[in-house]
Every structure is written in structure tokens, then in C-alpha cells.
């Protein structure tokens, strides 16, 4: 009976005792859904010696934290985590489960959806509740990204979705919030595990620097060719920004995949974002629209990028960028003069 | 070693056009291709066979009859044989129903030749879900290892594999028992140019076609649209935000305004003076 299933859950992804920020964002999104439905919001926390994280999960919006603390759960593995989550779902029957669309979140959600024979919507960018039918409306860009599709799971529970990092907003943590911690135990044996994590390496490569950059210059296929795209590199270098590209640019081989911004690349939220020669397909826009200030340059006055940008110039980037580079250098010279005078 | 690669024919989203009136996909405008991630999956199987000095590579796909083209393409890359599951009964499948059908196909293949490893692309570029691979692994009850960046070692005696796997914050080294299911990232390899004998073989190759009647143990309620718990509720263009303030004037004036906007957030570009 689907009526038995109640409550909104968020899978709390932790790595070496650190909660992934996407999980906190999902607590923010989950809070809204739970309030709309009038049901509690719960975080699901699995790992080894991770009980210390429960106050944080409550501060970020959870009413309940389900905890399974077990040495075998120290590192993420599909089989052990799936076993834990399936146990909780069968015991407490939630109506909705949200996961971060990270490698581990997607892996776990896909496996759990198969065992529960329920629906899973990937990489959602909007979540809402159809109040009439009490259904989760999970929306995502479809068909290469120029239109949104709302996916429903009418007859199966729980309704599940993965959500990209940096799409939803975390609540301001409230340390005074009260919540309940429910601990469960499951039977797991290391010798029964078919996979082992031998080493975990934190990466500080381009991908990380793009995500952390305060200013990003993103070029699209409007740059014409690989040579035209060099202007993007040059401009970024002069102003001290990170470089990104649209899916077209990556497909054309002008930039490696790590630099892709959008639904199938990275989601970024810099303080300033230049979209140059970028048309603004939805699949790109979902990856950058939460940037503080967006400046777009495009030849086509009707390019959808101008809908999300804060400032726009209709014009040829190949003509404008060299001037911009030149003028910025002028400003820098003057600034340098002031500082060192 | 018997490696089975699951592949999909997809519209080339790079070229695809959207009908601006209806906001839907103009499928006629897009050539159908082998999903790029799956091409890397086939290539990785070929690389593993080369590394071990022997092995058999089978590809399997589900899709309409023209999908035989992607099986031929896989033969070109180096697969030994290919199967296409095609039947109206499978149409309209979401990821759950797709993993069910493909798992049934894999079980049928395994009856003749036990499977040591399954490889899938990380995701297909038309749906971008990445959900089918782990789903197949669950149905076959083998461990899934997703987002694989590199196959480091295969131990045929011990029946284990060592891989480098992408994570949210970097990567990890994972050892898995065989058989297992890998989903691979594009970085895992470079697609090699097909040798001439492969191209000749591919041109003449006719894949084995399976319809629903070829499966004696399928639960029809789990197939296609009927077996799919998710449905598309509505399609819409997202609400339009306010829109940009358009900068006016000559190019030089516009550039000047951009510089002014940047200087409003001067701290992003210049160290503060103190």
C-alpha cells in the first residue's frame, strides 16, 4: 500500500567524516517538500564512527536522523550501503528519497531503485509536490537540454531522485533545532564483501579549481574554432579567472571534459561568470545560473543566455574580447601604479 | 575471459536540432550513433583482451532494428559477436525496465558462455541517467563498480580486478571480485582506428536478433512502458528570468561598461591594498 509510505529522506553522503555539501543542499530542498506534505524530514547517515555528524544534519533541517554505524561501512561500497539503506526503507517506509548526483549517490540510488523496483529520476534541477495527488514532481532538462521534463512515479514507493550539486540551496544552520536520532544495526561481514576500497585520493586538479573559482570565463561554440577559443584562455589569464566550456566545446575537443559546465559537466556558482559565444541551452544554464553576476556576449540578440544573464552585449566576441583584454590591462597598469606609487 | 559490453544507439545530441515551435526534438535532424561512452566501453574490452592475450567480446543492445548499426560499429572496434533485443514489447522502457531486459539478455548469453565481466558506458548521452549499469549488476547479483577511470590489473587466477574509480572529491582504488560490472568514463582510453579486417568483418556482420519470444522466462509485466515505474508528466520550458540589462553604445563604450561592472567587484581581480 503506497499510503503506508510517509516522510521525506535525504541520503547524507559523508566521506571520511565530512558531509558532502550536496547533502546539506538537499536537506534544504527536502525541508520544503516535507513542509508542503506535512511530514517529517529525515537524513540517512551511514558510515563508521560518524554519530558526531548528527547535530549538523539536524541543524541543516532534519527532524530525524537514521544512523547505521558499522566498521564495514567505513568507505562507500554499493553492496554494504545498499544493504543498510534497504533495511531502513523496509523498516520505516519513506515516500521520497533524495540523493546527491555524485558518483556514489547515483550508484547507490540506481542499485536501491532496482531492488525496490521503484522509479528513479536522474539529475533533477527542480523538485516540487503535486498537492492534489501528493506526488513528487522531479524535473530535469531533457532532449539535449532545451526543454524541461517533469518525471512522476505514481504507483511505486519510495519516489526517488538524484539532484546535482549546487542546484539547491542549503538552509542557514540552526544549532538550536531539535531532532531525533534513531540508530539501527545491520549484520555486515567484511569477508562477505565482494569489493574493497584500497586507497582514497583527494584530487586538487582542474576540476576542483573550476568549482572553487571566483571568476569563470566560459566559451561556447560561438568562438568559431579552436583558434578563436584561444581568446577565452587569454582573457581568463589576464583577469585571473578559470576557463570553462559548453558541451559543444568539449565535444569539439577544444577543452577536456573536466572543463565542461552544465548538466553533464560541472555545476558552478562563481561570483562572476562570463558566458562568451554561449547560446544558453538549458543543459548549460542549469550548471551556471546561480552565479552571482553573469555577463553574456553573443551575436544573436535572441540567444537564451540573455534570459539568465545580468548584463548582455550583442556582438562579435572575436571583436570584443581583444578590446576587453586591452582595456583590462590598462586598468591593471593604473591600479599597479596606485598600489606601488 | 568473456566480456559482455552493453551498448546503446543514441541520437547525436551534438548535432540535434530542436523544433523552436514545439520545443521538441527533431529526431530526423540527428544522425544515430553509438553512444560515445559505450564506444569507450567496447574499446576497453578490446584493450583487456589484448592485455590478457585472449578473450571473447560480446556486445548486446536493446533498441529498434536500425540499432544493428551500433553492433556493427562495435565489431569494427573489435567485438567478436553482437546481439540485438528488439520488439515492440520492450518499447517505452525507463531505466528499470531497460536493466531488466538487458539482464535477461545477459543471462541468455551466459548460458552458452559464462560471463566474467560486464562493461557499460557511464551513461548514454540522450538520457544522461547512468542508472542502467548498476541496475543490471543488481539483477545479475554481481558487484557494480561505476565511474571507472582506469583498469589497473586483472588477476585471472584469483578472479579479481583492480580499478581506479572517480569519486566526488577525487578518485579511489577499488578491488572487486569477478564477475563484476564496470561503467566507464571517457578518460579510460582512446578509441583506436579500426583495422581493415575488422571493418570488412563489420560490413558483412549480421547480429543475432532476439524478440520477446526468444525469452522463455520473461515477466512481461516488467517490460517496456508497462514495466516502467516512471512516467513523463509534462514538458515545459522553464520560467524565464528577468533577462539581462543590455549594454548599449559602440563596442568601446560597451567594453568600458563591462570593465566598470568588473570594478564594482574589484576584490575579485585585485588584491586589496591593505
PDB file of C-alpha atoms in Angstrom, chain A residues 44 46 56 82 128 144-145 157 162 170 181 186 251 286 325 330 332 334 336 339:
ATOM      1  CA  UNK A  44      20.080   8.825   6.430  1.00  0.00           C
ATOM      2  CA  UNK A  46      25.797   5.551   7.241  1.00  0.00           C
ATOM      3  CA  UNK A  56      24.911  19.113  11.923  1.00  0.00           C
ATOM      4  CA  UNK A  82      22.633  -0.629  -0.270  1.00  0.00           C
ATOM      5  CA  UNK A 128       8.074  20.143  -6.171  1.00  0.00           C
ATOM      6  CA  UNK A 144      19.816  17.644 -25.125  1.00  0.00           C
ATOM      7  CA  UNK A 145      18.605  20.293 -22.776  1.00  0.00           C
ATOM      8  CA  UNK A 157       7.284   3.963  -3.372  1.00  0.00           C
ATOM      9  CA  UNK A 162      19.205  12.347  -7.682  1.00  0.00           C
ATOM     10  CA  UNK A 170      21.130  24.767   1.947  1.00  0.00           C
ATOM     11  CA  UNK A 181      18.385  10.285  16.302  1.00  0.00           C
ATOM     12  CA  UNK A 186      22.558  -4.465  10.451  1.00  0.00           C
ATOM     13  CA  UNK A 251      32.607  17.580 -27.912  1.00  0.00           C
ATOM     14  CA  UNK A 286      21.425  24.644 -15.109  1.00  0.00           C
ATOM     15  CA  UNK A 325      41.701  42.345 -22.724  1.00  0.00           C
ATOM     16  CA  UNK A 330      45.144  49.419 -18.893  1.00  0.00           C
ATOM     17  CA  UNK A 332      45.650  46.918 -14.167  1.00  0.00           C
ATOM     18  CA  UNK A 334      46.763  52.108 -13.340  1.00  0.00           C
ATOM     19  CA  UNK A 336      49.547  48.820 -10.153  1.00  0.00           C
ATOM     20  CA  UNK A 339      49.473  50.388  -5.228  1.00  0.00           C
TER      21      UNK A 339
END
